[in-house]
Coordinates of C-alpha atoms in Angstrom, one line a residue:
Chain K
X47 CA 0.0 0.0 0.0
X48 CA 1.1 3.6 -0.7
X49 CA 0.3 6.3 1.9
X50 CA 0.0 9.7 0.3
X51 CA 0.4 12.5 2.9
X52 CA 0.0 16.2 2.6
X53 CA -0.9 19.4 4.3
X54 CA -3.7 21.4 2.8
X55 CA -4.9 25.0 3.3
X56 CA -7.7 27.0 1.7
X57 CA -7.2 30.5 3.1
X58 CA -4.7 32.6 1.2
X59 CA -3.9 29.7 -1.1
X60 CA -5.3 30.4 -4.6
X61 CA -3.5 27.3 -5.9
X62 CA -5.5 25.1 -3.7
X63 CA -7.1 22.2 -5.7
X64 CA -7.4 19.3 -3.3
X65 CA -10.3 17.6 -5.0
X66 CA -8.5 17.7 -8.4
X67 CA -5.5 16.0 -6.7
X68 CA -7.7 13.3 -5.2
X69 CA -9.5 12.7 -8.4
X70 CA -6.3 12.5 -10.4
X71 CA -5.0 9.9 -7.9
X72 CA -8.1 7.8 -8.5
X73 CA -7.8 8.1 -12.3
X74 CA -4.3 6.9 -12.1
X75 CA -5.3 3.7 -10.4
X76 CA -5.6 4.3 -6.7
X77 CA -8.0 2.0 -4.9
X78 CA -8.8 0.8 -1.4
X79 CA -6.1 -1.9 -1.6
X80 CA -3.2 0.0 -2.9
X81 CA -3.6 3.5 -1.6
X82 CA -4.7 5.8 1.3
X83 CA -4.5 9.6 1.7
X84 CA -3.7 11.3 5.0
X85 CA -4.4 15.1 5.0
X86 CA -3.5 17.6 7.7
X87 CA -5.8 20.6 7.8
X88 CA -5.4 23.7 10.0
X89 CA -7.7 24.1 12.9
X90 CA -8.5 27.8 12.1
X91 CA -10.1 26.6 8.9
X92 CA -12.2 24.1 10.8
X93 CA -13.5 26.9 12.9
X94 CA -14.5 28.9 9.8
X95 CA -16.2 25.9 8.4
X96 CA -13.9 25.7 5.4
X97 CA -13.0 22.1 5.7
X98 CA -14.9 19.1 4.2
X99 CA -16.1 16.7 6.9
X100 CA -14.6 13.2 7.2
X101 CA -17.8 11.7 5.9
X102 CA -17.7 14.0 2.8
X103 CA -14.1 13.0 2.2
X104 CA -15.0 9.3 2.6
X105 CA -17.5 9.6 -0.2
X106 CA -15.2 11.3 -2.6
X107 CA -13.0 8.4 -3.7
X108 CA -12.8 4.7 -3.6
X109 CA -9.7 4.8 -1.3
X110 CA -9.5 5.8 2.3
X111 CA -8.9 9.4 3.2
X112 CA -8.0 10.3 6.7
X113 CA -8.5 13.8 8.0
X114 CA -6.3 15.3 10.7
X115 CA -6.9 18.8 12.1
X116 CA -4.6 20.7 14.4
X117 CA -3.0 24.1 14.8
X118 CA -1.4 25.7 11.8
X119 CA 1.8 26.6 13.6
X120 CA 4.3 28.1 11.2
X121 CA 2.4 26.6 8.2
X122 CA 4.5 25.8 5.2
X123 CA 7.7 26.4 7.1
X124 CA 7.1 23.5 9.4
X125 CA 5.6 21.0 6.9
X126 CA 8.2 18.4 7.7
X127 CA 6.8 18.1 11.2
X128 CA 3.3 17.6 9.9
X129 CA 4.6 14.9 7.5
X130 CA 6.3 13.1 10.4
X131 CA 3.2 13.1 12.4
X132 CA 1.0 11.9 9.5
X133 CA 3.6 9.2 8.9
X134 CA 3.0 7.8 12.4
X135 CA -0.7 7.6 11.5
X136 CA -0.4 5.6 8.3
X137 CA -1.9 2.2 7.7
X138 CA 0.7 -0.3 8.9
X139 CA 0.4 -2.1 5.7
X140 CA 1.9 0.7 3.7
X141 CA 5.3 0.2 2.2
X142 CA 5.8 3.7 0.8
X143 CA 4.8 7.2 1.7
X144 CA 4.5 9.9 -1.0
X145 CA 4.7 13.5 -0.1
X146 CA 2.0 15.4 -2.0
X147 CA 0.7 19.0 -2.3
X148 CA -2.8 20.3 -3.1
X149 CA -1.6 22.2 -6.2
X150 CA -0.4 19.1 -8.0
X151 CA -2.1 16.4 -10.1
X152 CA -1.0 12.9 -10.8
X153 CA -0.8 12.0 -14.5
X154 CA 0.6 8.6 -14.9
X155 CA -1.7 5.6 -14.9
X156 CA -0.4 2.7 -12.9
X157 CA 2.4 4.7 -11.1
X158 CA 1.2 3.4 -7.7
X159 CA 1.8 -0.2 -8.6
X160 CA 5.0 0.8 -10.3
X161 CA 6.2 2.2 -6.9
X162 CA 4.9 -0.8 -5.0
X163 CA 6.8 -3.1 -7.2
X164 CA 10.1 -1.7 -5.8
X165 CA 11.4 -4.2 -3.4
X166 CA 14.2 -2.3 -1.8
X167 CA 13.8 -1.7 1.9
X168 CA 15.6 1.7 1.7
X169 CA 14.3 3.6 -1.3
X170 CA 13.5 7.1 -2.5
X171 CA 11.3 7.3 -5.6
X172 CA 11.3 10.3 -7.9
X173 CA 10.3 11.4 -11.4
X174 CA 14.0 12.2 -12.2
X175 CA 17.3 10.4 -12.2
X176 CA 19.7 11.2 -9.5
X177 CA 21.9 14.1 -10.6
X178 CA 25.5 13.1 -11.5
X179 CA 27.1 15.9 -9.5
X180 CA 29.5 14.7 -6.8
X181 CA 29.3 15.2 -3.1
X182 CA 32.1 17.3 -2.0
X183 CA 33.4 16.2 1.3
X184 CA 35.6 19.3 1.7
X185 CA 32.4 21.3 1.5
X186 CA 31.0 19.7 4.5
X187 CA 34.2 19.8 6.3
X188 CA 34.0 23.5 5.9
X189 CA 30.5 23.5 7.1
X190 CA 31.5 21.8 10.3
X191 CA 34.2 24.2 11.0
X192 CA 31.9 27.1 10.3
X193 CA 29.0 26.0 12.4
X194 CA 29.8 28.4 15.3
X195 CA 30.5 31.4 13.1
X196 CA 28.1 34.3 12.8
X197 CA 25.7 33.8 10.0
X198 CA 27.0 36.3 7.5
X199 CA 30.5 35.3 8.1
X200 CA 29.5 31.7 7.6
X201 CA 27.9 32.4 4.3
X202 CA 30.9 34.2 3.1
X203 CA 33.1 31.4 4.1
X204 CA 30.8 28.9 2.5
X205 CA 31.1 30.8 -0.7
X206 CA 34.8 30.6 -0.5
X207 CA 34.7 26.9 0.2
X208 CA 32.6 26.5 -2.9
X209 CA 34.9 28.8 -5.0
X210 CA 31.9 31.0 -5.4
X211 CA 33.2 34.5 -6.1
X212 CA 30.0 36.6 -5.8
X213 CA 26.3 36.3 -5.3
X214 CA 25.5 36.6 -9.0
X215 CA 27.8 33.8 -10.0
X216 CA 26.0 30.5 -10.8
X217 CA 26.1 28.1 -8.0
X218 CA 28.7 25.4 -8.4
X219 CA 28.1 21.7 -7.7
X220 CA 26.8 20.3 -5.5
X221 CA 24.8 23.4 -4.7
X222 CA 23.3 23.5 -8.2
X223 CA 22.3 19.9 -7.8
X224 CA 20.7 20.5 -4.4
X225 CA 19.2 23.8 -5.4
X226 CA 17.6 23.1 -8.8
X227 CA 16.9 19.4 -8.8
X228 CA 14.5 18.6 -6.0
X229 CA 12.3 15.6 -6.5
X230 CA 9.0 17.5 -6.6
X231 CA 6.8 14.9 -4.9
X232 CA 9.3 12.5 -3.5
X233 CA 8.2 9.1 -2.3
X234 CA 10.0 7.1 0.5
X235 CA 10.1 3.6 1.6
X236 CA 8.6 3.3 5.1
X237 CA 11.8 1.8 6.5
X238 CA 13.8 4.7 5.2
X239 CA 11.7 7.3 7.1
X240 CA 11.7 5.2 10.2
X241 CA 15.5 5.0 10.1
X242 CA 15.9 8.8 9.8
X243 CA 13.1 9.5 12.3
X244 CA 11.0 11.7 10.1
X245 CA 11.5 14.0 7.1
X246 CA 14.5 16.1 8.1
X247 CA 14.8 19.6 9.4
X248 CA 13.2 21.9 6.9
X249 CA 10.0 21.8 4.8
X250 CA 11.6 21.3 1.4
X251 CA 11.6 17.6 1.8
X252 CA 12.4 17.0 -1.9
X253 CA 15.7 18.8 -1.5
X254 CA 16.5 17.0 1.7
X255 CA 15.8 13.7 0.0
X256 CA 18.1 14.5 -2.9
X257 CA 20.9 15.6 -0.5
X258 CA 20.7 12.3 1.4
X259 CA 20.6 10.2 -1.8
X260 CA 23.7 12.0 -3.2
X261 CA 25.6 11.6 0.0
X262 CA 24.7 8.0 0.4
X263 CA 25.9 7.3 -3.1
X264 CA 29.1 9.2 -3.0
X265 CA 30.2 8.5 0.6
X266 CA 28.9 5.0 1.1
X267 CA 28.2 3.6 -2.4
X268 CA 24.6 3.0 -1.4
X269 CA 22.0 3.7 -4.0
X270 CA 18.5 4.4 -2.7
X271 CA 17.2 6.4 -5.7
X272 CA 14.6 5.0 -8.1
X273 CA 13.3 7.0 -11.0
X274 CA 10.0 6.0 -12.5
X275 CA 9.6 8.9 -14.9
X276 CA 7.1 11.8 -14.8
X277 CA 4.1 11.0 -12.8
X278 CA 2.8 14.4 -11.6
X279 CA 2.3 17.9 -12.8
X280 CA 2.3 21.1 -10.8
X281 CA -0.1 23.9 -11.6
X282 CA 0.4 26.6 -9.0
X283 CA 4.0 27.3 -8.0
X284 CA 4.0 31.0 -9.0
X285 CA 1.7 32.4 -6.4
X286 CA 3.1 30.1 -3.8
X287 CA 6.6 31.4 -4.5
X288 CA 5.5 35.1 -4.4
X289 CA 3.9 34.5 -1.0
X290 CA 7.0 32.9 0.3
X291 CA 9.2 35.7 -0.9
X292 CA 7.4 38.1 1.4
X293 CA 8.1 36.3 4.6
X294 CA 11.3 35.4 6.4
X295 CA 11.1 32.1 8.1
X296 CA 12.0 31.2 11.7
X297 CA 13.8 28.2 10.3
X298 CA 17.3 29.1 9.0
X299 CA 17.8 25.6 7.7
X300 CA 15.5 25.9 4.7
X301 CA 17.1 24.9 1.4
X302 CA 15.5 25.8 -1.9
X303 CA 15.3 28.4 -4.5
X304 CA 12.7 30.5 -2.7
X305 CA 13.5 33.8 -1.1
X306 CA 13.3 32.3 2.3
X307 CA 16.9 31.4 1.9
X308 CA 17.6 34.7 0.0
X309 CA 18.0 32.5 -3.1
X310 CA 21.4 31.3 -1.9
X311 CA 20.2 27.7 -2.5
X312 CA 21.6 26.3 0.7
X313 CA 20.9 26.2 4.4
X314 CA 21.9 29.4 6.1
X315 CA 22.6 27.3 9.2
X316 CA 25.5 25.1 8.1
X317 CA 24.8 22.7 11.0
X318 CA 22.0 21.4 8.9
X319 CA 24.6 19.5 6.8
X320 CA 26.0 17.8 9.9
X321 CA 22.6 16.7 11.0
X322 CA 21.8 15.4 7.5
X323 CA 25.1 13.5 7.3
X324 CA 24.3 11.8 10.6
X325 CA 21.0 10.6 9.0
X326 CA 23.0 9.4 6.0
X327 CA 25.3 7.5 8.3
X328 CA 22.3 5.9 10.1
X329 CA 20.9 4.6 6.8
X330 CA 24.3 3.2 5.9
X331 CA 24.7 1.4 9.2
X332 CA 21.2 -0.1 9.0
X333 CA 21.9 -1.3 5.4
X334 CA 25.2 -2.7 6.4
X335 CA 23.9 -4.5 9.5
X336 CA 20.9 -5.8 7.6
X337 CA 23.3 -7.4 5.1
X338 CA 25.3 -8.8 7.9
X339 CA 22.2 -10.2 9.5
X340 CA 21.0 -11.8 6.3
X341 CA 24.3 -13.5 5.7
X342 CA 24.2 -15.1 9.2
X343 CA 20.5 -15.8 9.1
X344 CA 19.8 -13.8 12.3
X345 CA 17.9 -10.6 12.9
X346 CA 19.6 -7.2 12.6
X347 CA 19.1 -6.8 16.4
X348 CA 20.6 -10.2 17.1
X349 CA 23.5 -9.5 14.8
X350 CA 24.2 -6.2 16.5
X351 CA 23.7 -7.7 20.0
X352 CA 26.4 -10.3 19.2
X353 CA 28.7 -7.6 18.1
X354 CA 27.7 -5.5 21.2
X355 CA 28.8 -8.3 23.6
X356 CA 32.2 -8.4 21.9
X357 CA 32.6 -4.7 22.0
X358 CA 31.0 -3.9 25.4
X359 CA 34.3 -4.1 27.4
X360 CA 36.0 -1.9 24.8
X361 CA 33.2 0.6 25.1
X362 CA 33.5 0.7 28.8
X363 CA 37.2 1.1 28.6
X364 CA 36.8 4.1 26.4
X365 CA 34.1 5.7 28.6
X366 CA 31.4 5.2 26.1
X367 CA 33.3 7.1 23.4
X368 CA 32.6 6.7 19.8
X369 CA 34.9 3.8 18.7
Chain N
X98 CA 29.6 24.0 27.3
X99 CA 26.0 23.1 28.2
X100 CA 23.1 24.4 26.2
X101 CA 19.9 24.9 28.2
X102 CA 16.9 24.9 25.9
X103 CA 13.3 25.6 26.9
X104 CA 10.0 27.0 25.7
X105 CA 8.4 29.7 27.8
X106 CA 4.9 31.0 27.8
X107 CA 3.3 33.8 29.8
X108 CA -0.3 33.8 28.8
X109 CA -2.4 31.4 30.9
X110 CA 0.7 30.1 32.6
X111 CA 0.7 31.1 36.2
X112 CA 3.6 28.8 36.9
X113 CA 6.0 30.9 34.8
X114 CA 9.1 31.7 36.8
X115 CA 11.5 32.3 33.9
X116 CA 13.7 34.8 35.6
X117 CA 14.0 32.5 38.7
X118 CA 15.1 29.8 36.3
X119 CA 17.7 32.0 34.7
X120 CA 19.0 33.4 37.9
X121 CA 19.3 30.0 39.4
X122 CA 21.7 28.9 36.6
X123 CA 23.8 31.9 37.4
X124 CA 23.7 31.2 41.2
X125 CA 24.8 27.6 40.5
X126 CA 27.9 28.6 38.5
X127 CA 26.7 29.3 35.0
X128 CA 29.0 31.6 33.1
X129 CA 29.9 32.6 29.5
X130 CA 32.3 29.7 29.2
X131 CA 30.3 26.8 30.5
X132 CA 26.7 27.5 29.3
X133 CA 24.2 29.2 27.1
X134 CA 20.4 29.4 27.3
X135 CA 18.1 29.2 24.3
X136 CA 14.5 30.2 24.8
X137 CA 11.6 29.8 22.4
X138 CA 8.7 32.3 23.0
X139 CA 5.4 32.3 21.3
X140 CA 4.8 35.1 18.8
X141 CA 1.4 36.0 20.3
X142 CA 3.1 36.5 23.7
X143 CA 5.5 38.9 21.9
X144 CA 2.7 40.7 20.1
X145 CA 1.0 41.4 23.5
X146 CA 4.3 42.5 25.1
X147 CA 4.1 39.7 27.6
X148 CA 7.4 38.0 27.0
X149 CA 10.7 39.8 27.0
X150 CA 12.5 40.9 23.9
X151 CA 16.1 39.9 23.3
X152 CA 17.2 43.3 24.4
X153 CA 15.3 43.0 27.6
X154 CA 16.9 39.7 28.4
X155 CA 20.3 41.2 27.8
X156 CA 19.5 43.9 30.3
X157 CA 19.3 41.3 33.0
X158 CA 23.1 41.2 32.9
X159 CA 23.4 37.4 33.2
X160 CA 26.9 36.2 32.9
X161 CA 26.1 33.8 30.0
X162 CA 24.5 34.2 26.6
X163 CA 20.7 34.0 26.4
X164 CA 19.3 33.7 22.9
X165 CA 15.6 34.3 22.3
X166 CA 13.6 32.8 19.5
X167 CA 10.1 33.8 18.5
X168 CA 7.8 31.7 16.4
X169 CA 4.2 30.6 16.3
X170 CA 2.8 28.7 19.3
X171 CA 1.4 25.9 17.2
X172 CA -0.1 23.3 19.4
X173 CA 1.8 24.7 22.4
X174 CA 2.8 22.2 25.0
X175 CA 2.0 19.3 22.7
X176 CA 4.7 20.5 20.2
X177 CA 7.5 20.9 22.8
X178 CA 9.6 18.1 21.3
X179 CA 9.5 20.0 17.9
X180 CA 10.5 23.3 19.5
X181 CA 13.4 21.5 21.3
X182 CA 14.6 20.0 18.0
X183 CA 14.8 23.4 16.3
X184 CA 16.5 25.0 19.3
X185 CA 19.0 22.2 19.2
X186 CA 20.0 23.2 15.7
X187 CA 20.6 26.8 16.9
X188 CA 23.0 25.8 19.7
X189 CA 26.6 26.8 20.0
X190 CA 28.4 24.0 18.3
X191 CA 30.9 23.8 21.2
X192 CA 28.2 22.5 23.5
X193 CA 28.5 18.9 24.7
X194 CA 25.2 18.6 26.4
X195 CA 21.7 20.0 25.9
X196 CA 19.7 20.4 29.1
X197 CA 15.9 20.5 28.7
X198 CA 14.6 23.4 30.9
X199 CA 11.2 24.6 32.0
X200 CA 10.2 28.0 33.3
X201 CA 8.6 26.5 36.5
X202 CA 11.9 24.9 37.7
X203 CA 15.0 26.2 39.3
X204 CA 18.4 24.8 39.9
X205 CA 19.9 24.5 43.5
X206 CA 23.1 22.5 43.2
X207 CA 26.1 24.8 43.0
X208 CA 28.7 23.7 40.5
X209 CA 26.5 21.2 38.7
X210 CA 27.3 22.5 35.3
X211 CA 31.0 21.8 35.6
X212 CA 30.2 18.5 37.2
X213 CA 28.1 17.5 34.2
X214 CA 30.8 18.7 31.8
X215 CA 33.3 16.4 33.5
X216 CA 31.3 13.4 32.2
X217 CA 33.0 12.4 28.9
X218 CA 30.5 10.1 27.2
X219 CA 29.5 10.7 23.6
X220 CA 26.2 9.0 24.3
X221 CA 24.5 9.7 27.6
X222 CA 21.4 10.9 29.3
X223 CA 22.0 12.7 32.6
X224 CA 19.3 12.8 35.3
X225 CA 19.1 13.1 39.0
X226 CA 18.0 9.6 39.7
X227 CA 18.4 6.1 38.3
X228 CA 15.4 4.7 36.5
X229 CA 13.8 1.4 36.9
X230 CA 14.6 -0.7 33.9
X231 CA 11.8 -2.6 32.4
X232 CA 12.2 -5.7 30.4
X233 CA 11.7 -5.2 26.8
X234 CA 9.0 -7.6 26.0
X235 CA 9.2 -9.0 22.5
X236 CA 5.7 -10.4 22.9
X237 CA 4.4 -7.0 23.8
X238 CA 1.5 -5.7 21.7
X239 CA 3.6 -2.9 20.3
X240 CA 3.6 -4.4 16.9
X241 CA 2.8 -2.9 13.6
X242 CA -0.7 -4.4 13.7
X243 CA -1.5 -2.1 16.6
X244 CA -0.7 1.0 14.6
X245 CA -3.1 3.9 15.4
X246 CA -5.3 1.6 17.3
X247 CA -6.5 2.0 20.9
X248 CA -6.8 -0.9 23.3
X249 CA -10.4 -1.6 22.5
X250 CA -9.7 -1.8 18.8
X251 CA -6.6 -3.8 19.2
X252 CA -8.4 -6.3 21.3
X253 CA -5.7 -6.8 23.9
X254 CA -4.3 -4.5 26.6
X255 CA -1.4 -2.2 25.9
X256 CA 1.5 -2.8 28.3
X257 CA 0.5 -0.9 31.5
X258 CA 4.1 -0.4 32.6
X259 CA 4.5 2.3 30.1
X260 CA 1.6 4.2 31.5
X261 CA 3.8 4.8 34.5
X262 CA 5.8 7.9 34.7
X263 CA 9.4 6.7 34.2
X264 CA 10.7 10.1 33.1
X265 CA 13.0 12.5 34.8
X266 CA 11.3 15.9 34.2
X267 CA 14.4 17.7 33.0
X268 CA 16.7 15.3 31.2
X269 CA 20.1 16.3 29.9
X270 CA 21.4 14.7 26.7
X271 CA 24.8 14.5 25.0
X272 CA 24.6 16.4 21.8
X273 CA 25.9 13.3 19.8
X274 CA 22.9 11.3 21.1
X275 CA 20.4 13.9 19.8
X276 CA 22.2 14.1 16.4
X277 CA 21.9 10.3 16.1
X278 CA 18.2 10.3 17.0
X279 CA 17.5 13.3 14.8
X280 CA 15.7 15.2 17.5
X281 CA 13.8 14.5 20.7
X282 CA 11.3 11.9 19.7
X283 CA 7.7 12.0 18.7
X284 CA 5.8 13.4 21.6
X285 CA 6.2 16.3 24.0
X286 CA 7.1 14.3 27.2
X287 CA 10.8 14.2 26.3
X288 CA 11.7 12.8 29.8
X289 CA 9.6 9.8 29.1
X290 CA 11.1 9.3 25.7
X291 CA 14.5 9.5 27.2
X292 CA 13.8 6.8 29.7
X293 CA 12.2 4.5 27.1
X294 CA 15.2 4.9 24.8
X295 CA 17.6 4.1 27.7
X296 CA 15.5 1.1 28.7
X297 CA 15.6 -0.3 25.2
X298 CA 19.4 0.1 24.9
X299 CA 20.0 -1.6 28.1
X300 CA 17.6 -4.4 27.5
X301 CA 18.6 -5.2 24.0
X302 CA 22.3 -4.3 23.8
X303 CA 23.5 -4.1 27.4
X304 CA 24.4 -0.5 26.8
X305 CA 23.8 1.8 29.7
X306 CA 23.6 5.5 28.7
X307 CA 21.8 6.7 31.8
X308 CA 23.9 8.7 34.2
X309 CA 22.3 9.5 37.6
X310 CA 24.1 12.4 39.3
X311 CA 21.8 13.3 42.2
X312 CA 19.3 16.1 42.7
X313 CA 20.0 19.3 40.7
X314 CA 16.7 21.1 40.6
X315 CA 13.3 21.7 42.1
X316 CA 10.0 22.3 40.5
X317 CA 8.5 25.6 41.8
X318 CA 4.9 24.6 41.5
X319 CA 3.0 21.4 42.2
X320 CA 2.8 19.2 39.2
X321 CA -0.2 20.6 37.4
X322 CA -2.6 18.7 35.4
X323 CA -4.0 21.6 33.4
X324 CA -2.6 20.0 30.2
X325 CA -4.8 17.0 30.7
X326 CA -7.8 19.2 29.9
X327 CA -6.2 20.5 26.8
X328 CA -7.1 18.9 23.5
X329 CA -4.2 17.0 22.2
X330 CA -3.8 15.9 18.5
X331 CA -0.9 13.6 19.2
X332 CA -1.9 10.0 20.0
X333 CA 1.7 9.1 20.8
X334 CA 1.7 11.2 24.0
X335 CA 2.6 9.2 27.1
X336 CA 3.0 9.9 30.8
X337 CA 1.8 9.2 34.2
X338 CA -1.8 9.8 33.4
X339 CA -1.9 9.2 29.7
X340 CA -1.9 5.8 28.2
X341 CA -0.4 5.7 24.7
X342 CA -2.9 5.2 22.0
X343 CA -0.6 4.7 19.0
X344 CA 1.6 1.8 19.7
X345 CA 3.7 2.4 16.6
X346 CA 5.5 4.9 18.8
X347 CA 7.4 2.1 20.3
X348 CA 8.6 0.8 16.9
X349 CA 9.9 4.3 16.1
X350 CA 11.7 4.5 19.4
X351 CA 13.2 1.1 18.8
X352 CA 14.6 2.2 15.5
X353 CA 16.2 5.2 17.2
X354 CA 17.7 2.9 19.8
X355 CA 19.0 0.6 17.1
X356 CA 20.6 3.6 15.5
X357 CA 22.3 4.7 18.7
X358 CA 23.6 1.2 19.3
X359 CA 25.0 1.0 15.8
X360 CA 26.7 4.3 16.1
X361 CA 28.2 3.4 19.5
X362 CA 29.4 0.0 18.4
X363 CA 30.4 0.9 14.9
X364 CA 30.9 4.6 14.9
X365 CA 32.3 6.3 11.8
X366 CA 34.0 9.6 12.4
X367 CA 33.2 11.0 9.1
X368 CA 30.5 13.4 10.0

């Protein structure tokens, strides 16, 4: 089963076309067995009577739609938190979760079954191929060193680290890769999201997904990326972007080409990359231990426990330090 | 350095003793070299002039840095774990520990900051008291089939032991631990999450990350139950009075525990 999750808002959102999205999903082959949709609405819209009732939603399509209503909070800027909560509410039978938005439509018939046919436990599914640009370890080394610097100074130093001479110069790799080639509506295997404990630290989950996939490939030779070709189309981005340009976010880790990040295309808080790389490492360790467990015909936990018993004295000797 | 992080609200919060909290850190030995405090205020409190501005906080003349952050209240207390996770990303990267604070507590043990900083574990949770360790029942009903179900729907009782309060009110975490778990869990009672994580690591991998150090603080007010009356969207909330409704929570915490164990046993120093 595929769980489609999204946050939807009516007020101030001229691009809103939730029904169109749901209909397109059904037209592309969604049914009760292969799909469910989980939607987070804002509680202020419930108060104003703007939201469809659960019973209305249930009659709309032939698949299950679950409605969740709670405070808007920071709205778009905290979407990743909404996704993480909706993830915890999914049908346990779902293998994949797809991040959607109410200004998109699905276009490709059979794309759900195509996704569900992917057998990898750790997978990100996208409409595009993974960009060929390389991860630059020295870039992240710089980020780590800079994480205590004042923000402006950090940005300047990041530019130097990237050989970026001025603001108008085109972003070099991997920034171009991270900035321009998000995955639109990315789709994740459930195990992947469980392992990284959610959807990252900023709302542009597509960009986060791409960053993780590039780092996994280039640092650990693990490929989680699956391209299935175009399966969606966006209608409304223009208005959305205009709105976003007018507001500075509380979250200085947002990566994307909106003005929230002053079009720099990378996180203003370089610590973001350290946090992201730890998630990458967690995926790698899980993949590695799973392979180990499979070769010994024991569970990952058992495999790790055996190793733990061997290492425990060593850990104690080192005062719990990372060995 | 230790980073104290907390969310503070003035409206409808008669227990707010933020300045007592800050002063107690100073009285117990907090200074510019060994600590910083990061506080999240709600924007509606700021709009009404109820919470202090960054300038006002600086006028207090505290001997350590206090950074103020203002954003939307969201679901308030029920989003605390999310607030903490963002504040964590704003910390001084020299900090070794993050101490969860609250504006109705105050510290009373002089020298506790330096005492904590003398603990050299990459992966640890520091708290006043030891916690009882529960056996991790593999036959427990925290299986995927119980996802989003309540006891009646599941058809069998959810482990009552986790209805007990096994938390520590104000836990303190090594920063490496929080990096590995990607934040502070999935519900607002972070103390309970901490105890659960530690229990899992001990039961499954014989790894003990809990460091009891004796009493450090006092809660200014009686434990209040006002939040029990608040509507809560999060069915993973768990504490003394609230039985968890979404058992998938335990699977998610297990995965975090597995990640911690893997990083301890097979750490790679490339991040």
